[in-house]
Amino acid sequence: MATQTIPRPAVSASTPPPVASGARRRKPPLARVAATAVVAVLAVAWLVPFAWATVTALKSETEAAATPITWLPASGFTLDAFAKVLGSGNIPTWTFNSIFTSAAITAVTLVISALAAYAISRINFRGKNVLMGVIVASIIIPPPVLIIPLFQQMQSLGLIDTYWALILPQVIHPPMVFVLKKFFDQIPRELEEAALMDGAGRLRIFTTIVLPLSRPILAAVAIFVFIGAWNNFLWPFIATNESSLLTLPVGLQTIKSAYGIQYAQNMASALLAALPLIVVFLFFQRQIIKGVATTGLAGT
Amino acid sequence: MTTSRLTAPQRRLPRAVLPRDIPRRGTAPRDIPRTAAPRGSFRDNWQGWAFVAPFVAFFLMFLVWPLLSGALMSLTGKSLTGANDGFIGLANYAEAFADPDMWRSLGNTLYFTLISTVPLVVIALALAALVNMGLPAQWLWRLSFFSPFLLASTVVSLFFSWMYNPQLGLFNDILAKIGLPPVAWLNDPSMAMWAIVIATVWWTTGFNFLLYLAALQNIPQQHYEAASLDGAGGWRQLFSITLPQLGPTTAMIVILQVLASLKVFDQIYQMTSGGPGGATRPVVQYIFEAGFTGYRLGYSAAISYIFFGLILLISVAQLFITRKRSA
């Protein structure tokens, strides 16, 4: 009797609730203080480019180009540069283009990748192992290798300088099929088998049982694909010329050559372009960090 | 029996896929025994292909097709203007192998890969190990180190071009304050690539940092507890527990980082346009210029395939090394 009661607390003690983010309790406090100091200094250093860009953007053009350089301009801060950039430039249009194309790329990628991953995980169709092998092998193909033939292809389809040219070639993410398949593999089949017996179709099972259980991985994939599409430079740079169709990263490159030495306006444009994702990040920090850590190792 | 089979996988459900779930070669996925459905029944066949059809369609159109048409194009004298569309065999490849500019740009890409991968992995690991020592305000450190990764390359290039400005730049101002002579940064052929690496480290270290942090948090706490009981100090624990446990993660991060660095184009093109005097021009920029400023699509496609061959070679070598080490 006594031997039966003793092991119980022992079992629960051996599986303690997860300690907050790997905190090692027994670290000597001195080491932790030193580590905090080092990390704090580095974190401040890491923020310097943001801070310097912000200070520059808030100066007048004359102050921005004055020597010796100062963190606090004598004539005070001004929003002139932001007003000029927003008033004359295409930044609002480019922001829209970036949001629209990145959202479309993310949506299409999610739909086609999840459907394919589900079939590969669950349905015994002929050729599926070959298909999975081809998809995994294709991870090795570097996108820059495809830009020349893709440009030719888009040109012969008459799609250069359209949203189609921006979206269509960017929806294939073989690593994401792999990541999703791994997740679907872990969902117990029993959950679906009951519904199959009741005569529910595959698509219905997929949308009503599998997808709701897969929200975390779908969010992770969506975040990863969205960031990649938002920041992609090379392909949009080639696929679009017309100013009204440029995405933010490409538009910013044209600004750089146009504004030349107007440093305050350069920095104001850069900050405006950085703003949307930084704001999204501040709101969804936890999900984004988890998403990147989850999908990151599967490659880009 | 049924219940135990049900509950075991269910417990794993809420957790997202962790890096360690990605299978190493030779480990079969842990499949729950298949049900009666005979392999390749008619219903399974058409349903399976119907599900994968959209992906396969895009895959064929925008990956396989350009890959094949690019290979064909590299055997022609095709021009961007549409002229000179003839089959010329391997002439483009012969020309490329004799082209000093191609070799120089390949060399620049390899040089960038070498000098960027080391800091991008080592600094990320050091930062992650420090932050994982149970520091307060975890979110703050992640925010600082990871947020640059969310910036477009153009934004990073604007920030750093401005800081590298010889007269008005922050870097030379700091050098002057500590009594060092000014540096020409992006205008100095021997310094320009390093300047780009500094910007790249600032931009993307946060990504590897997050991957390391996730891996560190997956190391079972019991290892450290046991080591402490045995009297192992912090450094001892770092070298005999933390680093060995991070081995597979490091291998993956190095492979991915090398592949990413080999594709470098954006920040170099934006900050130096490949200059000064071609000192930083990477091979991807050479491909771009051969095609879009030189109008020689065939030649450009040939260089693309030489570059692809190099990437395949490096990937195979890396896989070979990591497999050998883990075996």
XYZ file of C-alpha atoms in Angstrom:
627
model
C 0.000 0.000 0.000
C 2.701 2.383 1.026
C 4.790 1.500 -1.995
C 1.841 2.328 -4.198
C 1.320 5.800 -2.851
C 4.936 6.889 -2.862
C 5.629 6.667 -6.623
C 2.752 8.943 -7.484
C 4.187 12.271 -6.465
C 7.492 11.108 -7.872
C 5.935 10.658 -11.311
C 4.360 14.081 -11.340
C 7.578 15.618 -10.095
C 9.608 14.101 -12.916
C 7.460 15.881 -15.490
C 7.424 19.444 -14.206
C 5.498 22.171 -15.985
C 7.683 23.654 -18.708
C 10.012 26.238 -17.280
C 9.726 29.633 -18.916
C 11.952 29.677 -22.009
C 14.712 27.415 -20.868
C 15.602 29.444 -17.797
C 18.331 27.636 -15.994
C 17.638 28.285 -12.397
C 21.022 27.282 -11.081
C 23.064 29.739 -13.088
C 25.116 31.868 -10.737
C 23.551 35.333 -10.668
C 26.864 36.995 -11.549
C 27.063 35.144 -14.864
C 23.491 36.090 -15.642
C 24.080 39.752 -14.871
C 27.157 39.768 -17.074
C 25.242 38.043 -19.880
C 22.417 40.545 -19.562
C 24.874 43.427 -19.803
C 26.544 41.999 -22.909
C 23.235 41.235 -24.606
C 21.873 44.678 -23.712
C 24.869 46.428 -25.268
C 24.533 44.327 -28.421
C 20.788 44.941 -28.596
C 21.381 48.692 -28.432
C 24.016 48.374 -31.171
C 21.481 46.425 -33.222
C 18.994 49.275 -32.940
C 21.450 51.982 -34.047
C 20.666 51.747 -37.803
C 16.948 52.221 -37.040
C 17.650 55.094 -34.684
C 20.042 56.872 -37.047
C 17.609 56.513 -39.952
C 14.824 57.937 -37.809
C 16.912 60.888 -36.630
C 17.973 61.629 -40.213
C 14.411 61.407 -41.505
C 13.294 63.895 -38.871
C 15.893 66.498 -39.891
C 15.616 69.124 -42.593
C 17.628 68.314 -45.726
C 20.174 70.988 -44.814
C 20.637 69.603 -41.318
C 20.895 66.051 -42.660
C 23.755 67.030 -44.960
C 25.568 69.225 -42.413
C 28.906 68.430 -40.790
C 29.774 67.628 -38.081
C 26.887 65.197 -37.813
C 24.594 65.467 -34.811
C 21.963 63.283 -33.160
C 20.048 66.394 -32.054
C 19.718 68.975 -34.839
C 20.086 72.609 -33.761
C 16.924 73.668 -35.575
C 14.859 70.874 -34.045
C 13.034 67.937 -35.610
C 10.606 68.268 -38.490
C 8.229 66.008 -40.402
C 9.025 67.748 -43.690
C 10.750 64.756 -45.255
C 7.827 62.438 -44.489
C 5.346 65.001 -45.818
C 7.313 65.431 -49.036
C 7.711 61.705 -49.619
C 4.055 60.968 -48.942
C 2.877 63.957 -50.960
C 4.881 63.437 -54.116
C 5.865 59.810 -54.208
C 4.210 56.541 -55.046
C 4.733 55.003 -51.638
C 1.017 54.485 -50.899
C 0.558 52.758 -54.291
C 3.615 50.583 -53.773
C 2.451 49.659 -50.278
C -0.862 48.567 -51.745
C 0.904 46.545 -54.451
C 3.082 44.837 -51.858
C 0.160 44.012 -49.583
C -2.000 42.782 -52.458
C 0.580 40.616 -54.190
C 2.027 39.197 -50.941
C -1.463 38.321 -49.689
C -2.385 36.693 -52.996
C 0.877 34.726 -53.101
C 0.347 33.573 -49.517
C -3.264 32.528 -50.115
C -2.564 30.563 -53.297
C 0.533 28.949 -51.777
C -1.412 27.832 -48.713
C -4.280 26.344 -50.708
C -2.268 24.420 -53.280
C 0.424 23.295 -50.826
C -2.017 22.104 -48.163
C -4.109 20.161 -50.696
C -1.022 18.473 -52.115
C 0.477 17.777 -48.692
C -2.773 16.239 -47.466
C -3.053 13.894 -50.439
C 0.578 12.841 -50.077
C 0.097 12.250 -46.368
C -3.171 10.322 -46.571
C -4.214 9.017 -49.972
C -2.543 6.008 -51.564
C -2.406 7.147 -55.162
C -0.026 5.808 -57.752
C 3.138 7.839 -58.165
C 2.927 9.691 -54.882
C 6.368 8.661 -53.684
C 7.900 9.783 -56.949
C 5.998 13.053 -56.693
C 7.203 13.667 -53.143
C 10.742 12.843 -54.207
C 10.567 15.342 -57.056
C 9.139 18.037 -54.768
C 11.857 17.531 -52.150
C 14.587 17.432 -54.797
C 13.340 20.690 -56.311
C 14.226 22.512 -53.073
C 17.777 22.632 -54.386
C 16.888 24.760 -57.437
C 18.008 28.327 -56.750
C 15.401 30.865 -57.933
C 17.989 33.147 -59.612
C 18.691 30.337 -62.095
C 15.110 30.611 -63.363
C 14.857 34.371 -63.874
C 15.959 34.424 -67.507
C 13.617 31.657 -68.782
C 10.808 32.918 -66.534
C 11.137 36.367 -68.025
C 10.930 34.879 -71.528
C 7.903 32.846 -70.523
C 6.094 35.815 -68.993
C 6.931 37.941 -71.996
C 5.532 35.418 -74.448
C 2.393 35.150 -72.321
C 2.120 38.942 -72.420
C 2.184 39.129 -68.624
C 5.204 41.370 -68.028
C 4.076 44.456 -66.122
C 0.981 42.820 -64.650
C 0.120 41.542 -61.180
C 0.003 38.046 -62.706
C 3.706 38.139 -63.448
C 4.393 39.082 -59.824
C 2.116 36.466 -58.285
C 2.150 33.306 -60.415
C 5.838 32.310 -60.283
C 6.028 32.946 -56.545
C 3.431 30.432 -55.338
C 5.593 27.301 -55.507
C 7.233 26.573 -52.167
C 8.306 22.914 -52.133
C 9.653 23.081 -48.541
C 6.234 24.163 -47.318
C 4.597 21.056 -48.839
C 7.131 19.044 -46.911
C 6.478 20.900 -43.641
C 2.701 20.535 -44.010
C 2.933 16.836 -44.889
C 4.994 16.223 -41.743
C 2.320 17.895 -39.676
C -0.569 16.027 -41.331
C 1.294 12.755 -40.728
C 0.993 13.372 -37.001
C -2.766 13.787 -36.992
C -4.309 10.475 -35.918
C -6.084 8.773 -38.794
C -8.846 7.594 -36.484
C -10.248 11.110 -36.449
C -10.894 10.916 -40.173
C -11.855 7.265 -40.380
C -15.059 7.766 -38.425
C -16.091 10.494 -40.866
C -15.078 8.339 -43.865
C -17.332 5.554 -42.589
C -20.158 8.040 -42.333
C -19.681 8.655 -46.047
C -18.031 12.096 -45.874
C -15.895 12.933 -48.923
C -12.153 13.540 -48.748
C -12.462 17.243 -49.408
C -15.048 17.599 -46.678
C -12.871 15.708 -44.190
C -9.926 17.869 -45.181
C -11.753 21.149 -44.677
C -13.776 20.246 -41.571
C -11.405 17.978 -39.635
C -7.828 18.360 -40.804
C -7.582 22.085 -41.508
C -8.998 23.240 -38.157
C -6.496 21.009 -36.357
C -3.678 22.445 -38.449
C -4.100 26.126 -37.654
C -0.690 26.581 -35.994
C 1.225 25.109 -38.907
C -0.896 26.934 -41.471
C -0.190 30.198 -39.662
C 3.519 29.395 -39.557
C 3.636 28.666 -43.280
C 1.572 31.756 -44.085
C 3.885 33.999 -42.072
C 6.982 32.585 -43.680
C 5.640 32.851 -47.217
C 4.286 36.346 -46.620
C 7.580 37.736 -45.301
C 9.417 36.167 -48.222
C 7.012 37.593 -50.792
C 6.929 41.002 -49.135
C 10.706 41.330 -49.268
C 11.385 39.621 -52.587
C 13.424 41.897 -54.820
C 14.994 40.173 -57.826
C 11.908 38.779 -59.552
C 9.599 41.818 -59.074
C 12.520 44.005 -60.192
C 12.623 42.084 -63.477
C 8.906 41.455 -63.962
C 7.698 45.045 -63.598
C 8.793 48.363 -65.038
C 5.752 50.544 -64.748
C 5.894 52.714 -61.648
C 2.276 52.050 -60.649
C 2.918 48.284 -60.493
C 6.114 48.229 -58.452
C 6.256 46.639 -55.027
C 7.768 48.561 -52.111
C 11.285 47.088 -52.272
C 11.567 47.716 -56.004
C 9.946 51.139 -55.837
C 12.367 52.158 -53.134
C 15.272 51.289 -55.409
C 13.952 53.738 -58.035
C 13.531 56.412 -55.358
C 17.129 55.973 -54.320
C 18.342 56.926 -57.771
C 15.762 59.708 -58.112
C 16.341 61.457 -54.783
C 20.085 61.110 -54.870
C 21.486 63.180 -52.079
C 18.233 64.053 -50.325
C 19.161 62.026 -47.310
C 16.227 62.926 -45.071
C 13.745 61.921 -47.770
C 15.702 58.743 -48.482
C 15.475 57.707 -44.845
C 11.837 58.749 -44.563
C 10.973 56.526 -47.547
C 12.936 53.627 -46.115
C 11.182 53.939 -42.770
C 7.752 54.182 -44.398
C 8.531 51.033 -46.375
C 9.683 49.236 -43.229
C 6.693 50.322 -41.159
C 3.963 47.845 -42.220
C 5.845 44.652 -41.370
C 7.327 46.132 -38.192
C 3.852 47.072 -36.961
C 2.516 43.608 -37.835
C 5.493 42.126 -36.004
C 4.842 44.153 -32.862
C 1.270 42.820 -32.778
C 1.958 39.188 -33.678
C 5.453 38.819 -32.269
C 4.825 35.495 -30.597
C 3.188 33.849 -33.632
C 5.793 35.195 -36.052
C 8.735 34.028 -33.972
C 7.152 30.619 -33.499
C 6.296 30.410 -37.182
C 9.803 31.252 -38.302
C 11.356 28.835 -35.817
C 8.957 26.118 -37.030
C 9.347 26.466 -40.783
C 12.765 28.083 -40.901
C 14.853 24.947 -40.948
C 12.908 23.584 -43.895
C 14.562 26.230 -46.025
C 13.281 29.154 -47.972
C -5.242 -1.041 -27.126
C -7.220 1.267 -29.368
C -7.292 3.966 -26.756
C -3.573 3.884 -26.165
C -2.959 4.220 -29.888
C -5.329 7.153 -29.974
C -3.969 9.087 -27.054
C -0.289 8.817 -27.791
C -0.284 10.792 -31.051
C -2.999 13.116 -29.789
C -0.792 14.424 -27.072
C 1.634 15.569 -29.739
C -0.981 17.424 -31.689
C -1.037 20.963 -30.280
C 2.687 21.331 -30.664
C 3.811 22.780 -33.966
C 6.356 20.883 -35.999
C 9.708 21.417 -34.363
C 12.977 21.401 -36.277
C 13.942 18.078 -34.778
C 10.855 16.522 -36.369
C 12.322 16.969 -39.784
C 13.466 13.463 -40.526
C 17.034 12.588 -40.953
C 17.664 10.158 -43.738
C 16.817 6.601 -42.936
C 14.136 7.288 -40.349
C 10.752 6.286 -41.669
C 7.811 8.489 -40.717
C 5.947 7.014 -37.804
C 2.878 5.910 -39.632
C -0.096 4.558 -37.858
C -0.909 1.207 -39.529
C -2.759 1.724 -42.781
C -6.395 0.781 -43.006
C -7.862 -1.730 -45.402
C -7.793 0.577 -48.453
C -5.769 -1.316 -51.074
C -2.893 0.684 -52.457
C -3.724 2.389 -55.733
C -7.459 1.726 -55.865
C -9.214 3.653 -58.638
C -10.864 5.994 -56.162
C -7.595 6.693 -54.362
C -5.823 7.347 -57.631
C -8.158 9.950 -58.988
C -8.714 11.585 -55.623
C -5.020 11.777 -54.892
C -4.187 13.345 -58.236
C -7.129 15.719 -57.951
C -5.738 17.008 -54.648
C -2.215 17.473 -55.932
C -3.287 18.747 -59.373
C -3.236 22.510 -58.586
C 0.207 22.328 -57.035
C 1.535 20.110 -59.795
C 0.139 22.463 -62.448
C 1.971 25.473 -60.978
C 5.036 23.348 -60.352
C 5.195 22.241 -63.983
C 4.440 25.664 -65.409
C 6.654 27.906 -63.303
C 9.427 25.607 -62.140
C 9.902 22.601 -64.427
C 9.147 24.438 -67.657
C 11.529 27.378 -67.049
C 14.160 24.929 -65.849
C 13.942 22.986 -69.124
C 13.471 25.968 -71.416
C 16.439 27.647 -69.730
C 18.575 24.612 -70.476
C 17.504 24.746 -74.119
C 18.009 28.498 -74.264
C 21.575 28.102 -73.059
C 22.294 26.191 -76.271
C 21.075 29.027 -78.504
C 22.189 32.504 -79.428
C 18.860 33.899 -78.306
C 18.789 37.632 -77.707
C 16.413 39.818 -75.704
C 15.546 41.658 -78.915
C 14.313 38.377 -80.409
C 17.054 38.221 -83.036
C 19.751 35.592 -83.622
C 17.670 32.645 -82.527
C 19.848 29.752 -83.641
C 21.139 26.542 -82.090
C 24.824 26.968 -81.354
C 25.552 23.891 -79.259
C 27.854 24.412 -76.311
C 29.377 27.634 -77.632
C 27.881 29.686 -74.789
C 29.409 27.383 -72.220
C 32.780 27.436 -73.957
C 32.646 31.228 -73.991
C 31.625 31.402 -70.325
C 34.454 29.149 -69.182
C 36.888 31.440 -70.955
C 35.235 34.621 -69.642
C 37.359 36.227 -66.884
C 34.380 38.354 -65.776
C 32.338 35.235 -65.089
C 35.139 33.695 -63.044
C 35.601 36.924 -61.155
C 31.896 37.159 -60.318
C 31.825 33.497 -59.245
C 34.844 34.221 -57.086
C 33.101 37.217 -55.527
C 30.047 35.082 -54.739
C 32.198 32.395 -53.112
C 34.162 35.014 -51.170
C 30.953 36.597 -49.902
C 29.598 33.152 -48.956
C 32.719 32.316 -46.997
C 33.080 35.568 -45.068
C 29.341 35.950 -44.405
C 28.482 32.399 -43.324
C 30.984 32.287 -40.476
C 29.750 35.387 -38.599
C 26.113 34.665 -39.461
C 26.357 31.295 -37.723
C 28.779 32.099 -34.900
C 27.184 35.391 -33.816
C 23.711 33.839 -33.976
C 24.828 30.952 -31.776
C 26.572 33.232 -29.280
C 23.561 35.542 -29.025
C 21.168 32.624 -28.599
C 23.330 30.989 -25.925
C 23.549 34.285 -24.002
C 19.832 35.050 -24.254
C 19.012 31.484 -23.230
C 20.871 31.882 -19.916
C 17.550 32.817 -18.361
C 17.807 36.529 -19.026
C 14.908 38.794 -18.137
C 12.833 40.469 -20.879
C 13.226 37.681 -23.441
C 10.854 39.375 -25.907
C 12.996 42.510 -25.964
C 16.121 40.684 -27.148
C 14.215 38.752 -29.773
C 12.646 41.966 -30.970
C 16.000 43.746 -31.313
C 17.906 40.964 -33.018
C 15.147 39.592 -35.221
C 13.389 42.762 -36.394
C 15.962 43.649 -39.117
C 15.091 40.337 -40.809
C 11.650 41.794 -41.554
C 13.114 44.616 -43.628
C 13.287 44.492 -47.385
C 16.810 44.408 -48.783
C 16.278 47.885 -50.213
C 15.585 49.329 -46.771
C 18.716 47.711 -45.350
C 20.756 49.024 -48.266
C 19.430 52.562 -47.789
C 20.211 52.463 -44.065
C 23.753 51.204 -44.550
C 24.640 53.250 -47.637
C 23.806 56.267 -45.523
C 25.867 55.105 -42.564
C 28.784 54.265 -44.890
C 28.744 57.743 -46.451
C 32.409 58.863 -46.339
C 31.752 62.449 -45.160
C 28.335 62.343 -43.493
C 28.184 58.742 -42.384
C 27.808 57.519 -38.841
C 30.583 54.928 -39.120
C 33.313 57.398 -40.046
C 32.008 59.771 -37.379
C 32.442 57.056 -34.769
C 35.914 56.206 -36.119
C 36.893 59.873 -35.902
C 35.664 60.098 -32.312
C 37.867 57.200 -31.231
C 40.784 58.687 -33.161
C 40.881 56.359 -36.172
C 41.318 57.469 -39.794
C 38.212 57.457 -42.031
C 37.442 54.450 -44.228
C 36.049 54.670 -47.754
C 33.746 51.675 -47.058
C 31.744 50.994 -50.225
C 34.163 52.967 -52.403
C 37.218 50.991 -51.374
C 37.628 47.788 -53.446
C 39.249 45.916 -50.562
C 36.689 47.109 -48.008
C 33.431 47.054 -49.987
C 32.673 43.342 -49.592
C 33.285 43.538 -45.846
C 30.962 46.519 -45.617
C 28.291 44.467 -47.367
C 28.904 41.560 -45.018
C 28.470 43.852 -41.994
C 25.119 45.022 -43.360
C 24.109 41.419 -44.110
C 25.050 40.257 -40.619
C 22.903 43.006 -39.135
C 20.065 42.086 -41.477
C 19.826 38.292 -41.201
C 21.621 37.108 -38.057
C 18.288 37.323 -36.236
C 16.899 34.499 -38.327
C 19.617 32.010 -37.377
C 19.415 33.368 -33.824
C 15.745 32.332 -33.635
C 16.491 28.873 -34.993
C 19.233 28.409 -32.409
C 17.035 29.712 -29.616
C 14.321 27.190 -30.510
C 16.898 24.390 -30.597
C 18.372 25.441 -27.237
C 14.962 25.343 -25.631
C 14.501 21.791 -26.873
C 17.516 20.499 -24.959
C 16.070 18.534 -22.035
C 16.560 20.401 -18.771
C 17.452 17.126 -17.042
C 20.815 17.058 -18.824
C 21.815 20.277 -17.112
C 20.406 19.210 -13.778
C 22.367 15.970 -13.893
C 25.522 17.834 -14.902
C 25.102 20.346 -12.063
C 24.715 17.520 -9.579
C 27.946 16.058 -10.925
C 29.598 19.409 -10.315
C 29.979 20.539 -13.936
C 30.276 24.319 -14.214
C 28.783 26.641 -16.809
C 31.597 26.362 -19.340
C 31.797 22.630 -18.940
C 28.051 22.374 -19.547
C 28.339 24.583 -22.617
C 30.984 22.385 -24.210
C 29.770 18.956 -23.159
C 25.985 19.425 -23.351
C 24.878 22.511 -25.249
C 27.194 22.472 -28.264
C 26.993 18.702 -28.927
C 23.193 18.821 -28.611
C 23.123 21.648 -31.157
C 25.156 19.636 -33.680
C 22.326 18.676 -36.052
C 20.846 22.178 -35.873
C 24.202 23.730 -36.687
C 24.640 21.395 -39.651
C 21.233 22.438 -41.034
C 21.832 26.138 -40.382
C 25.226 26.045 -42.097
C 23.791 24.270 -45.147
C 20.896 26.710 -45.449
C 23.146 29.706 -44.845
C 25.634 28.650 -47.505
C 22.829 28.133 -50.012
C 21.310 31.518 -49.129
C 24.650 33.331 -49.318
C 25.466 31.816 -52.712
C 22.324 33.478 -54.084
C 23.418 36.945 -52.930
C 22.367 39.770 -55.233
C 19.982 42.307 -53.677
C 22.100 44.165 -51.152
C 25.215 44.161 -53.340
C 23.370 45.436 -56.389
C 21.676 48.098 -54.287
C 24.706 49.305 -52.337
C 27.568 49.110 -54.847
C 25.991 47.947 -58.159
C 28.809 45.407 -58.087
C 31.518 48.039 -57.830
C 33.941 49.552 -57.303
C 35.303 48.223 -60.588
C 33.510 44.865 -60.307
C 35.084 44.146 -56.907
C 31.782 43.024 -55.389
C 29.758 41.902 -58.422
C 28.224 38.492 -57.597
C 27.461 35.876 -60.225
C 23.704 36.465 -59.998
C 24.311 40.072 -61.014
C 26.435 38.875 -63.911
C 23.568 36.630 -65.037
C 21.188 39.568 -64.746
C 23.460 41.901 -66.681
C 24.303 39.421 -69.430
C 20.581 38.993 -70.036
C 19.087 42.397 -69.436
C 21.829 44.898 -70.223
C 23.768 42.748 -72.688
C 20.541 41.360 -74.228
C 22.196 37.925 -74.487
C 19.598 35.570 -73.039
C 21.320 32.423 -74.297
C 24.653 33.352 -72.756
C 22.945 34.439 -69.557
C 21.109 31.083 -69.355
C 24.410 29.254 -69.805
C 25.964 31.114 -66.869
C 22.822 30.342 -64.841
C 23.405 26.659 -65.423
C 27.082 26.863 -64.532
C 25.999 28.566 -61.305
C 23.370 25.864 -60.734
C 26.024 23.202 -61.235
C 28.211 24.865 -58.623
C 25.320 24.950 -56.138
C 24.581 21.267 -56.766
C 28.213 20.427 -56.214
C 28.392 22.358 -52.947
C 25.102 20.873 -51.705
C 26.191 17.329 -52.443
C 29.512 17.963 -50.726
C 27.758 19.384 -47.665
C 25.300 16.494 -47.481
C 28.184 14.088 -47.781
C 30.112 15.770 -44.962
C 27.146 15.966 -42.579
C 26.080 12.389 -43.242
C 29.562 11.109 -42.746
C 29.871 12.959 -39.476
C 26.520 11.802 -38.134
C 27.123 8.185 -39.210
